[in-house]
Amino acid sequence: MTDTTPTREMAPARPTWHVVLVRPETMTLLLIIIGLVGASILSPFFLDASYIMRSFTLTAEMSIVALVLTMVIISGEIDLSPAANMALSACVFAWVQDAGVALPLAVIVGLLAGLAMGALNAFMSIRMQLPSIIVTIGTLIFFRGLAQIIAGDRSIRVPESFVGINAVMVFGVPLPVVIFVLCAIVLGLVLGTTVIGRQIYQIGTNQQAALHAGINAKRIKVGLFLLLGVVSAAAGMMAASRLGSVRYDLVLGGELQMVLMAMLGGTYIFGGRGTILGTFLAAWLLVIVSTGMTVANLLPAIQLTVLGILLIVAIIATNFIYARTQR
Amino acid sequence: MNLVRNILFRREAGILVMIVLFCIAVGLYKPQFLTGQSLRIILLLTPLIMIGAMAQMLVLVGRHVDLSIGSMLGFSAMVVGLMYREFPDLWWVIGFPIAIATGAVLGIFNGLLVTIFKLPSIIVTLGTLSLYRGLTFIISDARQINRSDIPSELKLMSRTSPVFDIPWIILIAFGIALMTYVIARHTQLGRQIYALGSNPEAAPLRGIDVTKVTLVVFALSGALSGLAGILYASRWGFVNPSNTGAGFEFQVIAAVVIGGVSINGGVGTVMGTVLGVLLLGCVAAALPLLGIPGSTQNAIYGSVILIALLIDRSVRQRGAASISRGGA
């Protein structure tokens, strides 16, 4: 313990243990440990790391998107459309390659579709200054509807050579998990150590102050929406590769899980606070919870209930923690 | 004030013009669209959306949003359906107060979360959307309520009534619209909702009990969703745990936003909302007639919301510009 004598101007600094422990991320980590202990009582499978890895591939795509979504929420905006974006990009990709376009080109078309969707969100919420929460409800329906037009009620198959990203192993870890971890490290470094990262926090905390500090808030927010669009498209195609075919209802309702991951990881819904580490941990927590429920033979519907409760509890808890630590 | 009223009036006139033009355009192509029969189809498509839209209008005017209405509709319909199946001897009319009360309880739960914990309503209701949907599965054991379980008197309400043979559910929907008009225009509560939505900081300073008003708004939203739930059972004759009410919130938000209710709170009229609902009904009725597959419907709803948002913005800007010109 270093001896810091409080001066007249300074409020007494909180003790280090307080700073480290009273954080949403710590809460998430604790929940993971509790979840693991509880789940391993239900089934010994849970102490098997490769079992958890394999379960994680089911939600890895959404977890990757949730990482970028975290940055969007920290900047003070929100996007509810990435799940629909995943479905539409995957449909566009599958449709184009089904029509005879070469596979690499089809992937690029899919990514461009995602970029265009991100651009539409950015245009409506940043250029037109409409609240992103309503705009992205509109685009959510719109993207999902376009996917429905493209795919109809049938499922479009993707070629054999493209199928099976989840079966590719890198040192015994499934490729989607590796991609997720790499994305988390890169985005964590960007958000935590670079100037742009600090600017994102600044914009989310107080956009007016950020503008006066010479930060181009609009450009950064547009960049984040575009990034989210492209990453969602990539995630959509990863899902297509895992499933082997594409339907318009790919990850239907996935926006709930993505927002839930960010909230569980301690991202503040009004912007300005949150970390990539938190979302990273929350993604694992959700996998443990949902696999635990599957192992315990709970109906998918009950899992839906649990997810809803978790979301509400998570926002209440983070709001509470932030209210406490505010000085 | 006159100026603001003018803009609002023009907005409603605009929707009316759009409805008329749309109907004429479709009618030129398919003359059977302009008959009494298709009017009946249009009106039969709208009652549930109309009731949901009235609730959502009040919520939006109060500067909140309720995404859970589809799940509240499903849950209330399921409660009533289970009651009909398990206690077939009960008088069928009991279903109405039960559906409305069930919805109101769910709505109050939303309202409590929003007011006690000061949470954004959109995230709360996104959570309760899946929470209530899951509960619907749990209470129903994931089984559907079949046509035979629903009393025939209830199903008959969607087909006829003593008044000119207009189905009861249409009369009920317009009755709810009238009730909402009275609440919004002529009660203290209604004016408080508008005041709260126009300026949430100033409202408590003017002595408005923000907590109470917010709770009432969410309770109303739940109660009307519950009413829509039992009418769903009447209209379609079944209750399915996964389909009933799914996506209802999107249709309703589309109708309300088209109707000129501002997403920034404080602005919105019953007349505009009713017209918004009718426009959606016309579009939905025209699609099969024009041979456009039903799968395009979601894309149309989505694009209509986005366009309405842009129109809303330009109207607001023009309004603001002319006010500042007038003031200078």
XYZ file of C-alpha atoms in Angstrom:
655
model
C 0.000 0.000 0.000
C 1.457 3.361 -0.971
C 0.798 6.202 1.368
C -1.236 8.834 -0.448
C -1.989 11.798 1.739
C -5.198 13.382 0.593
C -4.820 17.084 -0.084
C -7.622 19.563 0.328
C -8.668 19.372 -3.310
C -8.719 15.616 -3.507
C -11.409 13.366 -2.226
C -9.782 10.382 -0.530
C -8.901 7.862 -3.210
C -10.807 4.648 -3.081
C -8.660 1.750 -1.888
C -7.131 -0.319 -4.672
C -9.124 -3.449 -3.817
C -12.281 -1.393 -4.149
C -11.298 -0.111 -7.581
C -10.431 -3.595 -8.807
C -13.276 -5.526 -7.222
C -16.268 -3.254 -7.595
C -16.354 -3.480 -11.358
C -18.934 -5.097 -13.610
C -16.243 -7.295 -15.159
C -15.462 -8.770 -11.746
C -19.137 -9.529 -11.284
C -19.197 -11.278 -14.676
C -16.105 -13.321 -13.782
C -17.681 -14.349 -10.484
C -20.852 -15.401 -12.291
C -18.758 -17.489 -14.707
C -17.134 -19.312 -11.800
C -20.497 -19.862 -10.096
C -21.978 -21.027 -13.405
C -19.108 -23.450 -14.012
C -19.360 -24.936 -10.536
C -23.124 -25.274 -10.777
C -22.998 -26.737 -14.272
C -20.290 -29.241 -13.465
C -22.488 -30.565 -10.678
C -25.195 -31.094 -13.304
C -22.877 -32.776 -15.741
C -19.178 -33.709 -15.555
C -18.850 -32.670 -19.232
C -18.358 -29.126 -18.081
C -14.867 -29.742 -16.768
C -13.929 -30.731 -20.308
C -12.562 -27.619 -22.017
C -13.122 -28.944 -25.530
C -16.821 -29.474 -24.770
C -17.200 -25.822 -23.813
C -15.183 -24.800 -26.885
C -17.495 -26.795 -29.128
C -20.543 -25.258 -27.490
C -19.021 -21.829 -27.941
C -18.840 -22.233 -31.720
C -22.654 -22.075 -31.743
C -22.638 -18.469 -30.559
C -19.149 -17.384 -31.648
C -20.494 -15.367 -34.602
C -22.838 -13.361 -32.405
C -20.124 -12.883 -29.801
C -17.810 -11.365 -32.412
C -20.524 -8.910 -33.438
C -21.219 -8.130 -29.777
C -17.611 -6.948 -29.385
C -18.090 -4.257 -32.033
C -21.573 -3.499 -30.727
C -19.961 -2.791 -27.352
C -17.895 -0.030 -28.966
C -21.012 1.400 -30.637
C -22.864 1.474 -27.308
C -19.875 3.085 -25.552
C -19.960 5.836 -28.172
C -23.544 6.570 -27.133
C -25.424 4.966 -30.003
C -27.031 1.544 -30.303
C -27.693 -0.868 -33.139
C -30.435 -3.478 -32.947
C -30.067 -4.558 -36.574
C -26.846 -6.657 -36.641
C -28.699 -9.984 -36.366
C -30.882 -9.064 -39.343
C -27.743 -7.824 -41.110
C -26.129 -11.248 -40.543
C -29.146 -12.953 -42.094
C -29.357 -10.623 -45.111
C -25.603 -10.701 -45.832
C -25.601 -14.480 -45.616
C -28.643 -14.644 -47.909
C -27.055 -12.273 -50.422
C -23.851 -14.300 -50.326
C -25.615 -17.648 -50.753
C -27.928 -16.291 -53.457
C -25.089 -14.754 -55.484
C -22.913 -17.876 -55.378
C -25.972 -20.017 -56.141
C -26.401 -17.920 -59.293
C -22.921 -18.965 -60.391
C -20.603 -16.255 -59.091
C -17.185 -17.499 -57.963
C -16.929 -18.124 -54.226
C -14.329 -15.452 -53.314
C -16.287 -12.864 -55.268
C -19.495 -13.930 -53.517
C -17.828 -13.409 -50.146
C -16.840 -9.913 -51.191
C -20.393 -9.200 -52.344
C -21.652 -10.371 -48.960
C -19.216 -8.093 -47.132
C -20.218 -5.159 -49.351
C -23.860 -5.844 -48.555
C -22.987 -5.635 -44.854
C -21.082 -2.395 -45.447
C -24.083 -0.924 -47.270
C -26.358 -1.845 -44.371
C -23.954 -0.223 -41.929
C -23.931 2.839 -44.172
C -27.742 3.016 -44.154
C -27.760 2.923 -40.342
C -25.042 5.565 -40.231
C -26.847 7.790 -42.739
C -30.134 7.628 -40.838
C -28.771 8.013 -37.308
C -25.710 10.240 -37.784
C -26.314 12.249 -40.967
C -30.081 12.595 -40.403
C -29.643 12.753 -36.614
C -32.521 10.391 -35.874
C -32.318 8.300 -32.694
C -30.379 5.163 -33.611
C -32.578 3.015 -31.405
C -35.692 3.636 -33.526
C -33.778 3.745 -36.802
C -32.271 0.332 -36.185
C -35.651 -1.127 -35.252
C -36.762 0.016 -38.702
C -33.672 -1.364 -40.438
C -33.998 -4.590 -38.439
C -37.403 -5.233 -39.978
C -36.249 -3.966 -43.365
C -33.122 -6.181 -43.573
C -34.983 -9.236 -42.324
C -37.745 -8.525 -44.848
C -35.248 -8.239 -47.722
C -33.700 -11.539 -46.649
C -37.193 -13.026 -46.721
C -37.698 -11.745 -50.264
C -34.369 -13.198 -51.423
C -34.656 -16.571 -49.735
C -38.408 -16.994 -49.427
C -39.278 -20.011 -47.339
C -36.570 -22.230 -48.761
C -33.023 -22.658 -47.516
C -30.170 -21.902 -49.904
C -27.323 -24.408 -49.754
C -23.722 -23.209 -49.724
C -21.018 -25.207 -51.569
C -19.285 -28.085 -49.781
C -15.917 -26.356 -49.898
C -17.326 -23.459 -47.860
C -19.004 -25.596 -45.184
C -17.484 -26.474 -41.849
C -15.633 -23.526 -40.342
C -16.466 -24.940 -36.913
C -14.682 -28.219 -37.724
C -11.383 -26.490 -38.552
C -9.099 -26.769 -35.540
C -6.179 -24.512 -34.702
C -4.070 -26.240 -32.008
C -7.185 -28.080 -30.889
C -9.335 -24.954 -30.688
C -12.188 -24.461 -33.198
C -11.462 -21.679 -35.710
C -14.486 -19.483 -34.764
C -13.266 -19.376 -31.169
C -9.779 -18.387 -32.355
C -11.253 -15.613 -34.509
C -13.331 -14.416 -31.567
C -10.305 -14.291 -29.233
C -8.201 -12.484 -31.856
C -10.970 -9.939 -32.497
C -11.320 -9.378 -28.752
C -7.570 -8.742 -28.384
C -7.402 -6.355 -31.349
C -10.557 -4.422 -30.425
C -9.561 -4.405 -26.747
C -6.222 -2.828 -27.674
C -7.890 -0.304 -29.982
C -10.433 0.714 -27.360
C -8.066 0.623 -24.393
C -4.787 2.026 -25.681
C -5.267 4.106 -28.829
C -6.300 7.713 -29.222
C -9.399 6.677 -31.168
C -10.354 4.367 -28.313
C -10.133 7.182 -25.789
C -12.102 9.418 -28.133
C -14.891 6.843 -28.296
C -15.214 6.965 -24.498
C -15.110 10.765 -24.598
C -17.903 10.956 -27.172
C -20.073 8.585 -25.183
C -19.490 10.436 -21.917
C -20.219 13.902 -23.250
C -20.561 14.491 -26.960
C -20.658 18.275 -26.577
C -17.412 18.300 -24.622
C -15.879 15.931 -27.166
C -16.783 18.327 -29.981
C -15.198 21.223 -28.111
C -12.101 19.108 -27.610
C -11.833 18.891 -31.391
C -12.943 15.286 -31.745
C -14.764 14.515 -34.969
C -17.581 12.606 -33.273
C -19.591 12.116 -36.446
C -16.737 10.558 -38.363
C -15.921 8.147 -35.534
C -19.558 7.104 -35.101
C -19.996 6.582 -38.846
C -16.812 4.497 -38.800
C -18.194 2.375 -35.962
C -21.492 1.752 -37.777
C -19.634 0.774 -40.957
C -17.326 -1.540 -39.000
C -20.321 -3.128 -37.303
C -21.962 -3.658 -40.712
C -18.917 -5.395 -42.198
C -18.267 -7.505 -39.107
C -21.933 -8.566 -39.002
C -21.695 -9.634 -42.638
C -18.554 -11.674 -41.916
C -20.298 -13.224 -38.922
C -23.335 -14.021 -41.057
C -21.171 -15.891 -43.551
C -19.424 -17.731 -40.717
C -22.851 -18.873 -39.557
C -23.640 -19.968 -43.125
C -20.434 -21.992 -43.183
C -21.281 -23.629 -39.856
C -24.877 -24.464 -40.802
C -24.250 -25.463 -44.419
C -27.298 -23.561 -45.659
C -28.929 -20.170 -45.271
C -32.482 -19.289 -44.369
C -33.990 -15.848 -43.856
C -34.547 -16.602 -40.165
C -30.835 -17.109 -39.468
C -30.140 -15.938 -35.857
C -33.711 -14.636 -35.560
C -33.950 -12.574 -32.388
C -30.160 -12.573 -32.037
C -30.136 -8.833 -31.246
C -31.337 -9.703 -27.758
C -28.343 -11.950 -27.109
C -25.880 -9.413 -28.503
C -27.226 -6.562 -26.392
C -27.322 -8.976 -23.468
C -23.619 -9.820 -23.894
C -22.690 -6.146 -23.845
C -24.923 -5.404 -20.847
C -23.756 -8.444 -18.867
C -20.194 -7.337 -19.477
C -20.918 -4.033 -17.807
C -21.336 -1.724 -20.789
C -23.342 1.290 -19.702
C -26.477 1.626 -21.801
C -26.188 5.440 -21.918
C -22.637 5.279 -23.272
C -19.215 6.255 -22.019
C -18.458 3.146 -20.004
C -17.723 -0.468 -20.740
C -14.856 -2.660 -21.844
C -14.150 -5.294 -24.470
C -12.948 -7.567 -21.654
C -16.400 -7.382 -20.070
C -18.175 -8.419 -23.271
C -15.546 -11.119 -23.823
C -16.258 -12.612 -20.397
C -20.024 -12.194 -20.802
C -19.937 -14.186 -24.052
C -18.397 -17.110 -22.182
C -20.851 -16.682 -19.333
C -23.785 -16.906 -21.728
C -22.391 -20.062 -23.324
C -21.996 -21.679 -19.918
C -25.507 -20.657 -18.889
C -27.193 -21.800 -22.099
C -25.263 -25.080 -22.392
C -25.930 -25.660 -18.721
C -29.644 -25.250 -19.378
C -29.480 -27.575 -22.389
C -27.627 -30.215 -20.357
C -30.239 -29.833 -17.629
C -32.855 -30.584 -20.307
C -34.672 -27.276 -19.970
C -37.036 -26.329 -22.787
C -35.637 -23.708 -25.187
C -38.568 -21.543 -24.106
C -37.395 -21.496 -20.519
C -33.982 -20.464 -21.776
C -35.704 -17.520 -23.474
C -37.200 -16.538 -20.124
C -33.833 -16.819 -18.410
C -32.171 -14.645 -21.070
C -34.834 -11.981 -20.612
C -34.415 -11.992 -16.843
C -30.627 -11.902 -17.210
C -30.834 -8.821 -19.449
C -32.966 -6.918 -16.955
C -30.855 -7.977 -13.969
C -27.672 -7.060 -15.852
C -28.773 -3.474 -16.576
C -30.045 -2.997 -13.043
C -26.729 -4.284 -11.636
C -24.474 -2.190 -13.885
C -26.539 0.943 -13.293
C -26.280 0.282 -9.570
C -22.509 -0.247 -9.632
C -21.929 2.872 -11.724
C -24.176 4.944 -9.489
C -22.137 3.794 -6.492
C -18.719 4.472 -7.974
C -19.630 7.851 -9.405
C -17.866 10.656 -7.590
C -49.910 27.435 -31.497
C -51.955 27.932 -34.621
C -48.920 27.215 -36.717
C -48.136 23.945 -34.947
C -51.721 22.864 -35.370
C -51.502 23.668 -39.044
C -48.475 21.462 -39.501
C -50.161 18.608 -37.674
C -53.268 19.047 -39.744
C -51.265 18.955 -42.927
C -49.598 15.794 -41.735
C -52.915 14.007 -41.301
C -54.235 15.360 -44.575
C -51.069 14.019 -46.172
C -51.727 10.485 -44.949
C -55.329 10.709 -46.117
C -54.165 11.782 -49.567
C -51.704 8.884 -49.610
C -54.481 6.423 -48.732
C -56.779 7.790 -51.447
C -54.047 7.825 -54.104
C -52.960 4.329 -53.171
C -56.511 2.980 -53.353
C -57.162 4.670 -56.703
C -53.888 3.355 -58.126
C -54.657 -0.191 -57.034
C -58.278 0.210 -58.106
C -57.298 1.215 -61.646
C -55.295 -1.947 -61.940
C -57.698 -4.261 -60.098
C -61.195 -2.736 -59.997
C -62.418 -5.235 -57.389
C -60.205 -3.410 -54.855
C -62.732 -0.553 -54.710
C -65.697 -2.647 -53.592
C -67.402 -3.003 -50.242
C -66.032 -6.517 -49.968
C -62.434 -5.365 -49.970
C -63.251 -2.561 -47.535
C -64.434 -5.309 -45.222
C -61.146 -7.178 -45.745
C -59.128 -4.049 -45.020
C -61.098 -3.321 -41.875
C -60.799 -6.917 -40.695
C -57.009 -6.753 -41.066
C -56.707 -3.747 -38.804
C -58.480 -4.145 -35.426
C -55.566 -5.734 -33.545
C -53.052 -3.267 -34.979
C -55.448 -0.398 -34.238
C -55.706 -1.346 -30.555
C -51.957 -1.903 -30.275
C -51.303 1.388 -32.062
C -53.467 3.357 -29.619
C -51.442 1.936 -26.733
C -48.118 2.511 -28.461
C -49.120 6.072 -29.367
C -49.640 6.969 -25.712
C -46.335 5.293 -24.801
C -44.417 7.138 -27.534
C -46.049 10.464 -26.684
C -44.775 9.938 -23.134
C -41.266 9.539 -24.603
C -41.020 5.804 -23.992
C -41.379 2.791 -26.219
C -42.885 -0.618 -25.523
C -41.409 -3.484 -27.539
C -43.060 -6.195 -25.450
C -46.654 -5.696 -26.689
C -46.491 -8.717 -29.010
C -45.412 -10.953 -26.159
C -48.018 -9.450 -23.819
C -50.639 -10.140 -26.496
C -49.430 -13.727 -26.791
C -49.321 -14.291 -23.034
C -52.799 -12.869 -22.393
C -54.265 -14.828 -25.299
C -52.666 -17.966 -23.915
C -54.018 -17.362 -20.392
C -57.522 -16.925 -21.802
C -57.117 -19.919 -24.112
C -56.012 -22.134 -21.236
C -58.968 -20.930 -19.207
C -61.367 -21.858 -22.022
C -59.744 -25.260 -22.400
C -59.548 -26.169 -18.718
C -62.870 -24.652 -17.585
C -65.234 -24.954 -20.558
C -68.230 -24.323 -18.300
C -67.295 -20.743 -17.450
C -69.212 -17.923 -19.097
C -67.093 -16.961 -22.118
C -67.346 -13.187 -21.510
C -65.175 -13.637 -18.376
C -62.280 -13.968 -20.834
C -62.306 -10.214 -21.532
C -61.625 -8.914 -18.009
C -59.111 -11.709 -17.493
C -57.179 -10.909 -20.690
C -57.170 -7.191 -19.948
C -56.095 -7.712 -16.333
C -53.330 -10.131 -17.344
C -51.983 -7.637 -19.850
C -52.204 -4.815 -17.330
C -50.149 -6.781 -14.783
C -47.426 -7.416 -17.366
C -47.509 -3.761 -18.387
C -47.227 -2.589 -14.793
C -44.186 -4.846 -14.385
C -42.580 -3.033 -17.362
C -43.524 0.296 -15.846
C -42.102 -0.596 -12.435
C -38.766 -1.610 -13.943
C -38.638 1.635 -15.901
C -39.605 3.909 -13.010
C -37.937 2.266 -9.994
C -34.578 1.567 -11.599
C -34.663 4.514 -14.031
C -33.882 2.215 -16.952
C -34.429 3.003 -20.634
C -37.777 1.505 -21.603
C -36.470 0.116 -24.883
C -33.975 -2.202 -23.187
C -36.409 -3.178 -20.430
C -39.097 -4.112 -22.914
C -36.572 -5.900 -25.141
C -35.868 -8.052 -22.090
C -39.513 -8.576 -21.159
C -40.287 -9.326 -24.831
C -38.378 -12.576 -24.509
C -39.280 -13.041 -20.843
C -43.048 -12.965 -21.516
C -42.653 -15.079 -24.653
C -40.800 -17.695 -22.619
C -43.486 -17.593 -19.923
C -46.117 -18.169 -22.631
C -44.314 -21.378 -23.580
C -44.043 -22.422 -19.947
C -47.715 -21.938 -19.008
C -48.882 -23.619 -22.224
C -46.359 -26.461 -22.049
C -45.466 -25.382 -25.631
C -48.834 -26.656 -26.905
C -51.296 -24.766 -29.071
C -54.867 -23.903 -28.038
C -56.986 -25.424 -30.772
C -59.976 -24.102 -32.613
C -62.323 -26.465 -30.800
C -61.298 -25.113 -27.389
C -62.313 -21.537 -28.156
C -66.009 -20.767 -27.568
C -67.936 -20.233 -30.781
C -69.561 -17.052 -29.397
C -66.085 -15.515 -29.203
C -65.185 -16.585 -32.728
C -68.508 -15.199 -33.989
C -67.454 -11.732 -32.799
C -65.049 -11.540 -35.739
C -67.828 -12.212 -38.206
C -70.901 -10.271 -37.249
C -72.711 -7.995 -34.829
C -76.201 -6.507 -34.478
C -74.966 -3.200 -35.975
C -75.143 -3.427 -39.780
C -73.428 -6.790 -39.591
C -70.104 -5.072 -38.977
C -67.948 -7.541 -37.019
C -67.716 -6.755 -33.317
C -63.918 -6.572 -33.304
C -63.999 -3.640 -35.738
C -66.485 -1.811 -33.521
C -64.339 -2.519 -30.469
C -61.208 -1.233 -32.219
C -62.867 2.043 -33.198
C -64.348 2.289 -29.695
C -60.835 2.031 -28.257
C -59.667 4.726 -30.675
C -62.483 6.982 -29.479
C -61.605 6.246 -25.851
C -57.955 7.073 -26.512
C -59.021 10.317 -28.169
C -60.975 11.292 -25.081
C -58.104 10.325 -22.775
C -55.524 12.162 -24.853
C -57.533 15.337 -25.432
C -59.918 15.740 -22.562
C -58.468 14.237 -19.403
C -55.844 15.509 -17.014
C -53.929 12.256 -17.425
C -53.768 12.676 -21.191
C -52.446 16.204 -21.022
C -49.896 15.084 -18.413
C -48.644 12.381 -20.804
C -48.099 15.022 -23.496
C -46.401 17.347 -21.006
C -44.123 14.561 -19.797
C -43.147 13.624 -23.334
C -42.547 17.214 -24.441
C -40.166 17.944 -21.605
C -39.407 15.297 -18.976
C -37.366 17.790 -16.914
C -40.087 20.429 -16.756
C -42.967 18.027 -16.101
C -42.190 17.300 -12.413
C -41.590 21.011 -11.824
C -45.165 21.605 -12.949
C -46.367 19.183 -10.326
C -46.833 16.147 -12.540
C -46.307 12.842 -10.767
C -43.938 11.353 -13.349
C -43.843 7.907 -11.740
C -47.619 7.627 -11.687
C -48.078 8.820 -15.262
C -45.384 6.460 -16.551
C -46.897 3.520 -14.686
C -50.372 4.287 -16.027
C -49.046 4.547 -19.576
C -47.357 1.150 -19.377
C -50.368 -0.390 -17.631
C -52.630 0.907 -20.421
C -50.240 -0.479 -23.011
C -50.408 -3.874 -21.297
C -54.185 -3.803 -20.846
C -54.808 -2.949 -24.499
C -52.356 -5.661 -25.590
C -54.353 -8.059 -23.421
C -57.563 -6.977 -25.147
C -55.851 -7.483 -28.507
C -54.874 -10.942 -27.235
C -58.429 -12.158 -26.695
C -59.477 -10.580 -29.997
C -56.655 -12.541 -31.656
C -58.232 -15.722 -30.299
C -61.568 -14.511 -31.682
C -60.192 -13.553 -35.096
C -57.953 -16.545 -35.814
C -59.558 -19.165 -33.595
C -56.315 -20.508 -32.127
C -53.498 -19.455 -29.830
C -49.997 -20.617 -30.634
C -47.184 -20.074 -28.118
C -44.629 -19.083 -30.750
C -46.711 -17.350 -33.466
C -49.384 -15.446 -31.573
C -48.312 -11.818 -31.398
C -44.823 -12.398 -32.795
C -43.757 -9.336 -34.780
C -46.890 -7.462 -33.634
C -44.713 -4.692 -32.146
C -43.164 -3.990 -35.535
C -46.479 -3.627 -37.362
C -47.722 -1.366 -34.600
C -44.615 0.809 -34.521
C -44.804 1.100 -38.308
C -48.445 2.231 -38.119
C -47.788 4.727 -35.330
C -44.713 6.240 -36.959
C -46.567 6.595 -40.292
C -49.365 8.267 -38.353
C -47.023 11.074 -37.426
C -46.381 10.264 -33.771
C -42.975 11.693 -32.991
C -40.340 9.346 -31.601
C -39.068 12.252 -29.526
C -42.218 12.359 -27.449
C -44.930 14.930 -26.949
C -46.384 14.840 -30.460
C -49.034 12.548 -31.878
C -52.756 12.432 -32.555
C -55.334 9.671 -32.534
C -56.557 10.752 -35.964
C -53.102 10.407 -37.486
C -52.583 7.030 -35.853
C -55.934 5.714 -37.096
C -55.026 6.836 -40.624
C -51.601 5.225 -40.297
C -53.258 1.942 -39.326
C -55.694 2.183 -42.257
C -52.860 2.872 -44.702
C -51.047 -0.239 -43.495
C -54.326 -2.176 -43.812
C -54.784 -1.005 -47.411
C -51.245 -2.040 -48.307
C -51.684 -5.427 -46.644
C -55.010 -5.999 -48.434
C -53.665 -4.910 -51.823
C -50.587 -7.168 -51.842
C -52.332 -10.499 -52.505
C -54.634 -8.832 -55.031
C -51.640 -7.524 -56.975
C -50.009 -10.934 -56.840
C -47.137 -9.749 -54.646
C -46.031 -12.566 -52.330
C -46.660 -12.143 -48.604
C -42.959 -12.524 -47.916
C -42.418 -8.929 -49.052
C -44.576 -7.586 -46.263
C -41.795 -7.211 -43.677
C -39.532 -5.383 -46.106
C -42.402 -3.014 -46.909
C -43.113 -2.368 -43.207
C -39.414 -1.747 -42.614
C -38.949 0.668 -45.489
C -42.194 2.445 -44.582
C -40.859 3.036 -41.036
C -37.597 4.450 -42.388
C -39.376 6.719 -44.875
C -41.811 7.890 -42.211
C -38.877 8.727 -39.920
C -37.320 10.859 -42.654
C -40.616 12.627 -43.387
C -41.129 13.176 -39.655
C -37.712 14.797 -39.475
C -38.231 17.124 -42.424
C -41.669 18.170 -41.127
C -40.184 18.936 -37.729
C -37.354 20.928 -39.267
C -39.670 22.938 -41.454
C -41.845 23.586 -38.411
C -38.879 24.719 -36.345
C -37.615 26.924 -39.165
C -40.916 28.716 -39.655
C -41.322 29.212 -35.913
C -37.898 30.823 -35.637
C -38.679 32.974 -38.694
C -41.925 34.047 -37.139
C -40.204 34.808 -33.840
C -37.460 36.914 -35.378
